[in-house]
CSV table of C-alpha atoms in Angstrom, one decimal:
chain,number,residue,atom,x,y,z
A,1,MET,CA,-40.3,-121.7,-91.7
A,2,ALA,CA,-41.2,-118.5,-92.5
A,3,THR,CA,-41.9,-115.8,-89.7
A,4,SER,CA,-44.8,-113.1,-89.8
A,5,THR,CA,-43.5,-109.5,-89.7
A,6,PRO,CA,-45.3,-107.9,-86.7
A,7,ALA,CA,-47.6,-105.2,-88.0
A,8,PRO,CA,-46.6,-101.6,-87.5
A,9,TRP,CA,-48.5,-99.0,-85.4
A,10,SER,CA,-49.9,-97.7,-88.3
A,11,GLU,CA,-51.9,-100.7,-89.4
A,12,LEU,CA,-53.1,-101.3,-86.1
A,13,PRO,CA,-57.1,-101.9,-86.6
A,14,GLN,CA,-59.2,-98.7,-86.7
A,15,ASP,CA,-61.8,-100.1,-84.3
A,16,ILE,CA,-59.2,-101.4,-81.6
A,17,LEU,CA,-57.5,-97.9,-81.9
A,18,ASP,CA,-61.0,-96.4,-81.0
A,19,LEU,CA,-61.8,-98.5,-78.3
A,20,ILE,CA,-58.7,-97.7,-76.6
A,21,ILE,CA,-58.7,-94.1,-77.2
A,22,ASP,CA,-62.4,-93.8,-75.8
A,23,ARG,CA,-61.2,-95.9,-72.6
A,24,LEU,CA,-58.2,-93.6,-72.2
A,25,VAL,CA,-60.4,-90.5,-72.5
A,26,SER,CA,-63.2,-91.5,-70.5
A,27,SER,CA,-61.3,-93.5,-67.7
A,28,PRO,CA,-59.1,-92.7,-64.9
A,29,PRO,CA,-55.8,-94.0,-64.9
A,30,ARG,CA,-56.0,-97.6,-63.6
A,31,GLY,CA,-53.2,-100.3,-63.7
A,32,GLY,CA,-55.6,-103.5,-64.4
A,33,PHE,CA,-57.0,-101.5,-67.6
A,34,PHE,CA,-53.7,-100.3,-68.9
A,35,SER,CA,-52.3,-104.0,-68.6
A,36,SER,CA,-55.2,-105.6,-70.4
A,37,ALA,CA,-55.1,-102.7,-73.0
A,38,TRP,CA,-51.5,-103.1,-73.5
A,39,SER,CA,-52.0,-107.1,-73.7
A,40,LEU,CA,-54.1,-106.7,-76.7
A,41,VAL,CA,-52.1,-104.0,-78.5
A,42,GLN,CA,-49.1,-106.4,-78.1
A,43,GLY,CA,-50.5,-109.3,-79.1
A,44,LEU,CA,-51.9,-107.4,-82.6
A,45,LEU,CA,-48.6,-106.3,-83.0
A,46,GLY,CA,-46.1,-108.6,-82.1
A,47,SER,CA,-43.2,-108.5,-80.0
A,48,SER,CA,-41.4,-105.6,-81.8
A,49,ALA,CA,-43.8,-103.2,-79.7
A,50,LYS,CA,-42.8,-102.2,-76.2
A,51,PRO,CA,-44.6,-101.2,-73.2
A,52,ALA,CA,-42.9,-98.2,-72.8
A,53,ASP,CA,-44.1,-96.7,-76.3
A,54,PHE,CA,-47.5,-97.3,-75.5
A,55,ASN,CA,-47.2,-95.8,-71.8
A,56,LYS,CA,-45.6,-92.6,-73.4
A,57,ALA,CA,-48.3,-92.3,-75.7
A,58,ARG,CA,-51.3,-92.4,-73.1
A,59,ARG,CA,-49.4,-90.2,-70.8
A,60,ASP,CA,-48.4,-87.6,-73.6
A,61,ARG,CA,-52.2,-87.9,-74.8
A,62,HIS,CA,-53.9,-86.9,-71.1
A,63,TRP,CA,-55.2,-83.6,-72.2
A,64,VAL,CA,-54.3,-81.9,-69.1
A,65,SER,CA,-50.4,-82.8,-69.4
A,66,ALA,CA,-48.3,-79.7,-68.6
A,67,ASP,CA,-46.7,-79.5,-71.9
A,68,ARG,CA,-49.9,-80.1,-73.7
A,69,ALA,CA,-47.9,-82.5,-76.4
A,70,ARG,CA,-49.2,-83.7,-79.8
A,71,PHE,CA,-50.8,-86.7,-79.8
A,72,ARG,CA,-49.8,-87.0,-83.5
A,73,ALA,CA,-46.2,-87.2,-82.3
A,74,VAL,CA,-46.7,-90.8,-81.6
A,75,CYS,CA,-48.1,-91.8,-85.3
A,76,ARG,CA,-50.6,-90.6,-87.6
A,77,SER,CA,-53.2,-93.2,-87.4
A,78,TRP,CA,-53.5,-92.5,-83.5
A,79,HIS,CA,-53.7,-88.7,-84.5
A,80,LEU,CA,-56.5,-89.2,-86.9
A,81,ALA,CA,-58.6,-91.9,-84.3
A,82,MET,CA,-58.0,-89.0,-81.6
A,83,ARG,CA,-59.6,-86.0,-83.8
A,84,ARG,CA,-62.7,-88.3,-84.0
A,85,HIS,CA,-63.1,-89.6,-80.5
A,86,ILE,CA,-62.1,-86.5,-78.4
A,87,SER,CA,-65.1,-84.2,-77.6
A,88,ALA,CA,-65.1,-80.8,-79.1
A,89,SER,CA,-65.9,-79.3,-75.7
A,90,ARG,CA,-61.9,-80.6,-74.7
A,91,GLN,CA,-60.5,-78.1,-77.3
A,92,LEU,CA,-61.0,-75.0,-75.0
A,93,PRO,CA,-60.1,-71.6,-76.6
A,94,TRP,CA,-57.5,-69.9,-74.9
A,95,ILE,CA,-57.8,-66.0,-73.9
A,96,VAL,CA,-55.4,-63.9,-75.5
A,97,MET,CA,-54.8,-60.1,-73.8
A,98,SER,CA,-53.9,-57.2,-76.1
A,99,ASP,CA,-50.3,-57.4,-74.6
A,100,GLY,CA,-50.0,-60.6,-75.8
A,101,SER,CA,-50.5,-62.4,-72.6
A,102,PHE,CA,-52.9,-65.4,-72.4
A,103,TYR,CA,-54.7,-67.5,-70.0
A,104,LYS,CA,-56.4,-70.9,-70.7
A,105,PRO,CA,-60.4,-70.8,-69.4
A,106,SER,CA,-59.7,-72.4,-66.2
A,107,ASP,CA,-56.7,-70.7,-65.0
A,108,PRO,CA,-56.9,-68.4,-61.9
A,109,ILE,CA,-56.4,-64.8,-62.9
A,110,CYS,CA,-53.3,-63.8,-61.8
A,111,THR,CA,-51.2,-60.6,-61.8
A,112,SER,CA,-48.6,-61.8,-64.3
A,113,PRO,CA,-49.9,-64.2,-67.2
A,114,PRO,CA,-47.4,-65.4,-69.2
A,115,ARG,CA,-46.8,-63.7,-73.0
A,116,LEU,CA,-47.2,-65.6,-76.1
A,117,PRO,CA,-43.2,-66.7,-77.0
A,118,THR,CA,-43.8,-66.3,-80.9
A,119,LEU,CA,-45.1,-62.6,-80.5
A,120,PRO,CA,-42.2,-60.0,-81.2
A,121,SER,CA,-41.7,-56.7,-79.0
A,122,ASN,CA,-43.5,-53.6,-79.5
A,123,THR,CA,-46.4,-55.8,-81.1
A,124,ARG,CA,-50.1,-55.7,-79.6
A,125,CYS,CA,-52.7,-58.1,-80.4
A,126,ILE,CA,-55.9,-56.1,-82.0
A,127,GLY,CA,-58.0,-59.5,-82.9
A,128,SER,CA,-58.4,-62.9,-83.7
A,129,THR,CA,-60.1,-65.4,-86.0
A,130,ASP,CA,-60.0,-69.1,-85.0
A,131,ASP,CA,-56.4,-70.0,-84.7
A,132,TRP,CA,-54.9,-66.5,-86.1
A,133,LEU,CA,-54.1,-63.3,-84.2
A,134,ALA,CA,-54.2,-59.9,-85.6
A,135,LEU,CA,-51.1,-58.0,-84.6
A,136,ASP,CA,-50.2,-54.5,-84.7
A,137,PHE,CA,-46.2,-53.6,-84.6
A,138,ILE,CA,-45.6,-50.1,-83.7
A,139,ASP,CA,-41.9,-48.8,-84.6
A,140,ALA,CA,-40.1,-45.9,-83.3
A,141,LYS,CA,-41.6,-43.7,-85.6
A,142,LYS,CA,-45.1,-44.7,-84.5
A,143,MET,CA,-45.8,-46.1,-87.7
A,144,HIS,CA,-47.9,-49.2,-87.5
A,145,SER,CA,-47.2,-52.4,-89.4
A,146,TYR,CA,-50.0,-55.2,-89.5
A,147,SER,CA,-50.0,-58.8,-89.6
A,148,LEU,CA,-52.0,-62.2,-89.1
A,149,HIS,CA,-50.0,-64.6,-87.0
A,150,ASN,CA,-50.9,-68.1,-85.9
A,151,PRO,CA,-49.2,-68.8,-82.2
A,152,PHE,CA,-49.7,-72.6,-82.9
A,153,THR,CA,-47.4,-73.0,-86.4
A,154,GLY,CA,-45.6,-69.6,-86.1
A,155,ILE,CA,-46.6,-68.6,-89.3
A,156,THR,CA,-47.0,-64.9,-90.0
A,157,VAL,CA,-48.8,-63.3,-93.1
A,158,SER,CA,-47.8,-59.7,-93.5
A,159,LEU,CA,-50.9,-57.3,-94.2
A,160,LEU,CA,-49.1,-54.5,-96.4
A,161,GLU,CA,-52.2,-53.5,-97.8
A,162,LEU,CA,-53.5,-52.5,-94.7
A,163,ASP,CA,-50.2,-50.6,-93.9
A,164,ALA,CA,-50.9,-48.4,-96.6
A,165,VAL,CA,-54.2,-47.3,-95.4
A,166,ILE,CA,-53.9,-47.3,-91.4
A,167,GLY,CA,-50.0,-47.2,-91.2
A,168,GLN,CA,-50.0,-43.8,-89.6
A,169,VAL,CA,-53.0,-43.0,-87.3
A,170,SER,CA,-53.6,-40.8,-84.3
A,171,GLU,CA,-53.9,-42.0,-80.5
A,172,LEU,CA,-57.6,-41.7,-81.0
A,173,PHE,CA,-57.5,-44.6,-83.6
A,174,GLU,CA,-58.9,-48.1,-83.1
A,175,VAL,CA,-59.3,-51.4,-84.7
A,176,ARG,CA,-62.4,-52.8,-83.5
A,177,LYS,CA,-62.4,-56.3,-85.5
A,178,VAL,CA,-60.2,-58.4,-87.8
A,179,LEU,CA,-62.4,-60.9,-89.5
A,180,MET,CA,-60.8,-63.6,-91.9
A,181,ARG,CA,-63.4,-65.3,-94.2
A,182,SER,CA,-61.3,-68.3,-94.5
A,183,THR,CA,-57.6,-68.2,-94.7
A,184,PRO,CA,-55.2,-65.6,-94.4
A,185,LEU,CA,-55.0,-65.6,-98.1
A,186,ASP,CA,-58.5,-64.9,-98.8
A,187,ILE,CA,-60.9,-61.8,-97.7
A,188,VAL,CA,-60.1,-60.2,-94.6
A,189,ALA,CA,-62.3,-57.6,-93.3
A,190,VAL,CA,-61.2,-54.6,-90.8
A,191,MET,CA,-63.6,-52.6,-88.6
A,192,THR,CA,-62.3,-49.1,-87.3
A,193,ASN,CA,-63.2,-46.2,-85.3
A,194,ASN,CA,-62.4,-43.8,-88.3
A,195,TRP,CA,-65.5,-42.7,-90.2
A,196,ASN,CA,-63.5,-42.5,-93.3
A,197,HIS,CA,-62.9,-45.9,-93.6
A,198,PRO,CA,-64.7,-47.6,-91.2
A,199,LEU,CA,-64.9,-51.1,-93.2
A,200,ILE,CA,-61.7,-52.1,-95.0
A,201,LEU,CA,-61.6,-55.3,-97.3
A,202,ILE,CA,-58.3,-56.9,-98.0
A,203,ARG,CA,-56.8,-59.8,-99.7
A,204,PRO,CA,-52.8,-60.0,-99.0
A,205,GLY,CA,-51.2,-59.7,-102.4
A,206,LYS,CA,-54.1,-58.8,-104.4
A,207,GLY,CA,-55.3,-55.1,-103.1
A,208,VAL,CA,-57.7,-53.1,-101.1
A,209,TRP,CA,-61.1,-52.0,-100.7
A,210,LEU,CA,-62.6,-49.0,-99.1
A,211,PRO,CA,-66.1,-47.4,-99.1
A,212,GLU,CA,-66.6,-43.8,-99.9
A,213,PRO,CA,-65.8,-41.8,-96.7
A,214,GLN,CA,-68.4,-41.3,-94.1
A,215,SER,CA,-71.1,-43.4,-95.9
A,216,ALA,CA,-73.8,-45.4,-94.9
A,217,PRO,CA,-74.4,-48.3,-94.1
A,218,PHE,CA,-70.5,-48.7,-93.2
A,219,VAL,CA,-70.5,-46.0,-90.5
A,220,ASP,CA,-73.3,-47.4,-88.5
A,221,ILE,CA,-72.3,-51.0,-88.7
A,222,VAL,CA,-71.4,-52.3,-85.0
A,223,ASP,CA,-70.4,-56.2,-85.8
A,224,ILE,CA,-69.9,-58.1,-89.1
A,225,ALA,CA,-69.8,-62.0,-89.7
A,226,PHE,CA,-69.3,-63.9,-92.9
A,227,LEU,CA,-71.8,-66.3,-94.1
A,228,GLY,CA,-71.2,-68.2,-97.2
A,229,ASP,CA,-70.0,-65.6,-100.1
A,230,LYS,CA,-71.5,-62.6,-98.2
A,231,LEU,CA,-70.2,-60.2,-95.4
A,232,TYR,CA,-73.1,-59.2,-93.0
A,233,GLY,CA,-73.3,-56.4,-90.9
A,234,ILE,CA,-75.7,-55.2,-88.1
A,235,THR,CA,-76.4,-51.9,-86.6
A,236,GLU,CA,-77.0,-50.3,-83.1
A,237,ALA,CA,-80.8,-50.6,-84.3
A,238,GLU,CA,-80.4,-54.2,-84.9
A,239,ASP,CA,-81.0,-53.6,-88.9
A,240,LEU,CA,-79.1,-56.6,-90.6
A,241,VAL,CA,-77.5,-55.5,-93.7
A,242,SER,CA,-76.1,-57.9,-96.5
A,243,LEU,CA,-72.8,-56.8,-98.7
A,244,GLY,CA,-72.0,-58.7,-101.9
A,245,ILE,CA,-68.5,-59.5,-102.4
A,246,GLU,CA,-67.2,-60.0,-106.0
A,247,PHE,CA,-63.6,-60.1,-107.1
A,248,ASN,CA,-62.2,-58.1,-109.9
A,249,SER,CA,-59.6,-58.9,-112.9
A,250,ASP,CA,-56.7,-58.8,-110.3
A,251,GLY,CA,-58.4,-61.0,-107.5
A,252,MET,CA,-58.9,-58.1,-105.3
A,253,PRO,CA,-62.2,-58.2,-103.3
A,254,THR,CA,-65.0,-55.4,-104.1
A,255,ILE,CA,-68.4,-54.7,-102.5
A,256,THR,CA,-70.7,-54.7,-105.4
A,257,SER,CA,-73.9,-54.5,-103.3
A,258,THR,CA,-75.5,-53.6,-100.1
A,259,GLU,CA,-79.0,-54.6,-99.1
A,260,CYS,CA,-81.0,-53.8,-95.8
A,261,LEU,CA,-82.4,-56.8,-94.7
A,262,ILE,CA,-84.2,-56.1,-91.5
A,263,ARG,CA,-85.2,-52.5,-91.0
A,264,HIS,CA,-86.2,-50.7,-87.5
A,265,PRO,CA,-87.2,-47.5,-86.7
A,266,SER,CA,-84.1,-45.0,-86.5
A,267,GLY,CA,-85.1,-44.1,-83.0
A,268,ASN,CA,-83.5,-47.4,-81.9
A,269,SER,CA,-80.1,-46.2,-82.6
A,270,SER,CA,-78.0,-43.6,-80.9
A,271,ARG,CA,-75.2,-43.6,-83.6
A,272,SER,CA,-75.6,-39.7,-84.3
A,273,VAL,CA,-74.4,-38.7,-80.5
A,274,TRP,CA,-70.8,-37.5,-82.0
A,275,ARG,CA,-72.8,-35.2,-84.0
A,276,GLU,CA,-75.2,-33.9,-81.5
A,277,VAL,CA,-72.4,-33.3,-79.0
A,278,TYR,CA,-70.1,-31.2,-81.6
A,279,ASP,CA,-73.3,-29.3,-82.3
A,280,ASN,CA,-74.0,-28.4,-78.8
A,281,PHE,CA,-70.2,-28.1,-78.2
A,282,ASP,CA,-69.6,-25.3,-80.9
A,283,SER,CA,-73.1,-23.5,-80.0
A,284,SER,CA,-72.5,-23.2,-76.3
A,285,ASN,CA,-69.1,-21.7,-77.2
A,286,ASN,CA,-70.6,-19.3,-79.4
A,287,ASP,CA,-73.0,-18.1,-76.8
A,288,LYS,CA,-70.0,-17.6,-74.6
A,289,GLY,CA,-68.1,-15.2,-77.4
A,290,GLY,CA,-64.8,-17.2,-76.4
A,291,LYS,CA,-64.7,-15.8,-73.2
A,292,ASP,CA,-64.3,-18.0,-70.1
A,293,GLU,CA,-66.7,-18.2,-66.9
A,294,VAL,CA,-65.4,-16.9,-64.0
A,295,THR,CA,-64.8,-19.5,-61.2
A,296,ASN,CA,-64.9,-19.2,-57.7
A,297,SER,CA,-61.4,-20.0,-57.5
A,298,PHE,CA,-58.0,-19.5,-59.4
A,299,GLU,CA,-57.2,-23.3,-59.2
A,300,ASP,CA,-60.9,-24.3,-60.7
A,301,HIS,CA,-60.5,-21.9,-63.1
A,302,THR,CA,-57.1,-23.1,-64.2
A,303,GLU,CA,-58.7,-26.5,-64.2
A,304,ALA,CA,-61.3,-25.7,-66.2
A,305,VAL,CA,-59.6,-24.2,-68.9
A,306,SER,CA,-57.0,-27.1,-68.9
A,307,GLU,CA,-59.9,-29.3,-69.4
A,308,ASP,CA,-61.3,-27.2,-72.1
A,309,SER,CA,-58.2,-27.0,-74.1
A,310,GLU,CA,-57.9,-30.5,-74.0
A,311,GLU,CA,-61.4,-31.2,-75.3
A,312,ARG,CA,-60.6,-28.6,-77.9
A,313,ALA,CA,-57.6,-30.3,-79.3
A,314,LEU,CA,-59.1,-33.9,-79.1
A,315,ASP,CA,-62.0,-32.2,-81.0
A,316,GLU,CA,-59.9,-30.9,-83.8
A,317,LEU,CA,-57.8,-34.4,-83.9
A,318,ARG,CA,-61.2,-36.0,-84.6
A,319,ASN,CA,-62.3,-33.6,-87.2
A,320,LYS,CA,-58.9,-33.5,-89.1
A,321,THR,CA,-58.2,-37.3,-89.2
A,322,GLY,CA,-61.5,-39.0,-88.8
A,323,ASP,CA,-60.4,-41.2,-85.9
A,324,GLY,CA,-62.5,-41.6,-83.0
A,325,MET,CA,-65.6,-40.7,-84.9
A,326,ILE,CA,-67.6,-43.9,-84.4
A,327,LEU,CA,-68.8,-44.8,-81.2
A,328,GLU,CA,-68.3,-48.2,-79.7
A,329,GLY,CA,-72.1,-49.1,-80.5
A,330,ALA,CA,-73.4,-50.4,-77.3
A,331,THR,CA,-76.7,-49.0,-76.3
A,332,TRP,CA,-76.2,-47.1,-72.5
A,333,LEU,CA,-79.5,-47.8,-70.1
A,334,ASP,CA,-80.3,-45.5,-67.0
A,335,ASP,CA,-79.5,-47.4,-63.7
A,336,GLU,CA,-83.2,-46.8,-62.2
A,337,VAL,CA,-82.1,-48.4,-58.7
A,338,GLN,CA,-83.1,-45.3,-56.3
A,339,HIS,CA,-81.0,-44.2,-53.5
A,340,GLU,CA,-78.1,-46.1,-54.8
A,341,PRO,CA,-74.8,-45.1,-56.7
A,342,LYS,CA,-75.4,-44.9,-60.4
A,343,ASP,CA,-73.9,-48.0,-62.0
A,344,ILE,CA,-73.2,-48.3,-65.8
A,345,ILE,CA,-75.5,-50.4,-67.9
A,346,THR,CA,-75.0,-51.1,-71.5
A,347,VAL,CA,-76.4,-53.5,-74.0
A,348,ILE,CA,-73.9,-55.0,-76.7
A,349,ARG,CA,-74.8,-56.6,-79.7
A,350,TYR,CA,-72.8,-59.5,-81.5
A,351,LEU,CA,-73.3,-61.3,-84.8
A,352,ILE,CA,-72.2,-64.6,-85.1
A,353,GLU,CA,-72.0,-67.1,-87.9
A,354,SER,CA,-73.6,-70.5,-86.4
A,355,HIS,CA,-73.0,-73.6,-88.8
A,356,GLY,CA,-75.0,-71.8,-91.9
A,357,LYS,CA,-77.2,-69.8,-89.6
A,358,LEU,CA,-76.6,-66.2,-88.5
A,359,LEU,CA,-77.3,-65.3,-85.2
A,360,MET,CA,-77.4,-62.1,-83.2
A,361,VAL,CA,-76.6,-62.2,-79.4
A,362,LYS,CA,-77.9,-59.5,-77.1
A,363,ARG,CA,-76.0,-59.0,-73.4
A,364,GLN,CA,-77.1,-56.4,-71.0
A,365,LEU,CA,-74.0,-55.8,-69.0
A,366,HIS,CA,-73.9,-54.5,-65.8
A,367,TRP,CA,-70.9,-52.2,-64.5
A,368,PRO,CA,-71.2,-51.9,-60.7
A,369,GLN,CA,-68.8,-49.3,-58.9
A,370,TYR,CA,-67.1,-51.5,-56.3
A,371,SER,CA,-67.5,-55.3,-57.7
A,372,ILE,CA,-66.8,-57.0,-61.2
A,373,ASN,CA,-69.1,-57.0,-64.2
A,374,PHE,CA,-72.0,-59.3,-64.5
A,375,THR,CA,-74.4,-60.0,-67.2
A,376,THR,CA,-78.1,-59.1,-66.3
A,377,LYS,CA,-79.9,-60.4,-69.5
A,378,VAL,CA,-79.1,-62.6,-72.7
A,379,GLU,CA,-81.1,-62.7,-75.8
A,380,VAL,CA,-80.1,-64.9,-79.0
A,381,TYR,CA,-81.9,-64.4,-82.3
A,382,GLU,CA,-81.5,-66.3,-85.5
A,383,MET,CA,-81.8,-64.8,-89.0
A,384,ASP,CA,-85.3,-66.1,-90.5
A,385,VAL,CA,-85.6,-66.1,-94.3
A,386,ASN,CA,-88.8,-67.4,-94.8
A,387,ASP,CA,-91.0,-64.6,-96.6
A,388,GLU,CA,-89.5,-61.6,-95.0
A,389,VAL,CA,-86.4,-61.7,-93.4
A,390,HIS,CA,-86.7,-60.9,-89.8
A,391,TRP,CA,-85.2,-62.0,-86.5
A,392,VAL,CA,-86.4,-64.9,-84.6
A,393,PRO,CA,-85.8,-65.5,-80.8
A,394,VAL,CA,-84.2,-68.7,-80.2
A,395,SER,CA,-85.4,-70.4,-77.1
A,396,GLY,CA,-85.2,-74.1,-77.6
A,397,GLY,CA,-81.5,-74.4,-77.4
A,398,LEU,CA,-78.5,-74.1,-79.6
A,399,GLY,CA,-78.7,-77.5,-81.4
A,400,SER,CA,-75.6,-79.1,-79.2
A,401,LYS,CA,-73.4,-76.1,-79.9
A,402,ALA,CA,-71.9,-73.6,-77.6
A,403,LEU,CA,-71.1,-69.6,-78.3
A,404,PHE,CA,-68.1,-68.1,-77.3
A,405,ILE,CA,-68.5,-64.2,-77.0
A,406,SER,CA,-65.7,-61.6,-77.0
A,407,ARG,CA,-65.7,-58.2,-78.4
A,408,PHE,CA,-63.1,-59.0,-81.1
A,409,PHE,CA,-64.2,-62.6,-82.0
A,410,CYS,CA,-67.1,-64.6,-81.1
A,411,LYS,CA,-67.3,-68.4,-82.3
A,412,SER,CA,-70.0,-71.4,-82.1
A,413,ILE,CA,-68.5,-74.9,-82.0
A,414,HIS,CA,-70.1,-78.2,-81.6
A,415,THR,CA,-70.1,-79.8,-78.2
A,416,CYS,CA,-70.6,-83.5,-77.1
A,417,GLU,CA,-70.2,-82.6,-73.1
A,418,ASP,CA,-74.0,-82.3,-71.7
A,419,GLY,CA,-72.6,-79.7,-69.4
A,420,ASP,CA,-71.8,-77.3,-72.3
A,421,HIS,CA,-74.7,-78.1,-74.6
A,422,ASP,CA,-76.5,-74.7,-75.4
A,423,ALA,CA,-74.1,-72.4,-73.4
A,424,LEU,CA,-72.8,-68.9,-73.9
A,425,HIS,CA,-69.4,-68.3,-72.6
A,426,PHE,CA,-68.3,-64.7,-71.9
A,427,ILE,CA,-64.8,-63.8,-72.1
A,428,ASP,CA,-64.6,-61.0,-69.5
A,429,SER,CA,-66.5,-62.2,-66.6
A,430,GLY,CA,-66.1,-66.2,-66.9
A,431,GLU,CA,-70.0,-66.6,-66.9
A,432,LYS,CA,-72.1,-69.2,-68.6
A,433,TYR,CA,-75.4,-68.9,-69.8
A,434,ASP,CA,-77.5,-72.1,-70.2
A,435,MET,CA,-80.0,-71.2,-72.8
A,436,LYS,CA,-82.4,-74.1,-72.1
A,437,SER,CA,-82.5,-73.5,-68.4
A,438,GLN,CA,-81.9,-69.7,-68.5
A,439,ILE,CA,-79.2,-69.9,-65.5
A,440,MET,CA,-76.4,-67.6,-65.3
A,441,SER,CA,-73.1,-68.8,-63.7
A,442,PRO,CA,-71.9,-66.4,-61.2
A,443,SER,CA,-69.1,-63.7,-62.4
A,444,TRP,CA,-65.7,-65.2,-61.2
A,445,ARG,CA,-63.1,-63.2,-63.1
A,446,ASP,CA,-62.7,-59.5,-64.2
A,447,ILE,CA,-60.8,-59.5,-67.8
A,448,ASP,CA,-60.8,-56.4,-69.9
A,449,LEU,CA,-63.5,-56.6,-72.3
A,450,TYR,CA,-61.7,-54.3,-74.7
A,451,ARG,CA,-58.2,-56.0,-74.3
A,452,SER,CA,-59.3,-59.9,-74.9
A,453,THR,CA,-59.9,-62.2,-77.4
A,454,TRP,CA,-60.6,-65.8,-77.9
A,455,ILE,CA,-58.2,-68.1,-80.1
A,456,PHE,CA,-59.0,-71.4,-81.3
A,457,SER,CA,-56.5,-74.2,-82.4
A,458,ARG,CA,-57.2,-76.4,-85.5
A,459,GLU,CA,-55.1,-78.8,-84.3
A,460,LEU,CA,-55.9,-81.3,-81.6
A,461,VAL,CA,-53.5,-80.3,-79.1
A,462,VAL,CA,-54.0,-82.9,-76.0
């Protein structure tokens, strides 16, 4: 009499996989459920299936497991089913600091977070896109080498084209953003604070594109985002610029067209501050005839001369290199509370692609002297292309999406968890803003806004 061969794990019916996974994710551990679930699986697979295998799969699957084991290690069919049934909100991003240390969003902020083990020494994190980190390696001669690194896979892609442009820079130089259009072998856009190359486009192995030095609109752009085949930028005045990209015969990206889609009065921007500062600085020095003012004490006089010399040296370095000539792009507001210490208040603008739409987020951030930062106002706008392009306030929510906001990388993700619908998460303060209720959660952490970024895993890690 012929005996039937037990079905392998990979042939377990999809509806049964779905049922079991749904129950495992949504239910607390219970002996009764495990027994009944195992009985069902064993009946389908035959006696070759062992309870220990299923128990291991259930244990490894649990999304809060210490080692965050990949469920796909059990079998491919289970992994595919898990991808369909685990809520996107469970795939929370990590927070990576510029020194390579990292947090999970729920972690208490400690003094010594672990460092990503795949990062080499003498390497700084200067940005991110999805599951890729942008790295800056500095050698003994202060030369910079740039790369894209995926800490989940260990893959690294060198950006030699970027090394040729900003491999030797001054202490004032900053990379403001590194944004990939899709993969590391596609277009990579880089923003800097150098007005000679404020925006750099590269395609690894193909070439690099640079705008004319100190040219508009590139020196005025404060944030960028890819949408389709185009790169978009916003200015501090909230102008929206479209940058058309094409490839030459060698596959090198080139910006072939620029169009200002939304324009505001020039008075909305303070991007000319450096020019005004330098004009006033030169004028005041000419009025003095190059002589130092007499101070009340020798110590004060020496300190004033020292500070003046340092400022002159920095001024010369800026003019010589172009580094530091582009300001951060945040708008500074007056703290109008009387009889209290003056705090810093800034308005920061972010440009975000959200599932085929272009959003602008405005965040008013309060920097008190004696406590952690907190957000006082949030506005979200969507680019409306009907008739004339303009910004339209978003008031009814984000359509079951959540926005993760940081200086170096912002991302919109779908979420199935009710408590995370239509929410904005701020990396530095830990605040969560609910778009529908317009309620902001309390600020509970103090991460450096200028040294932190999000990183998202494309893989389902549980």
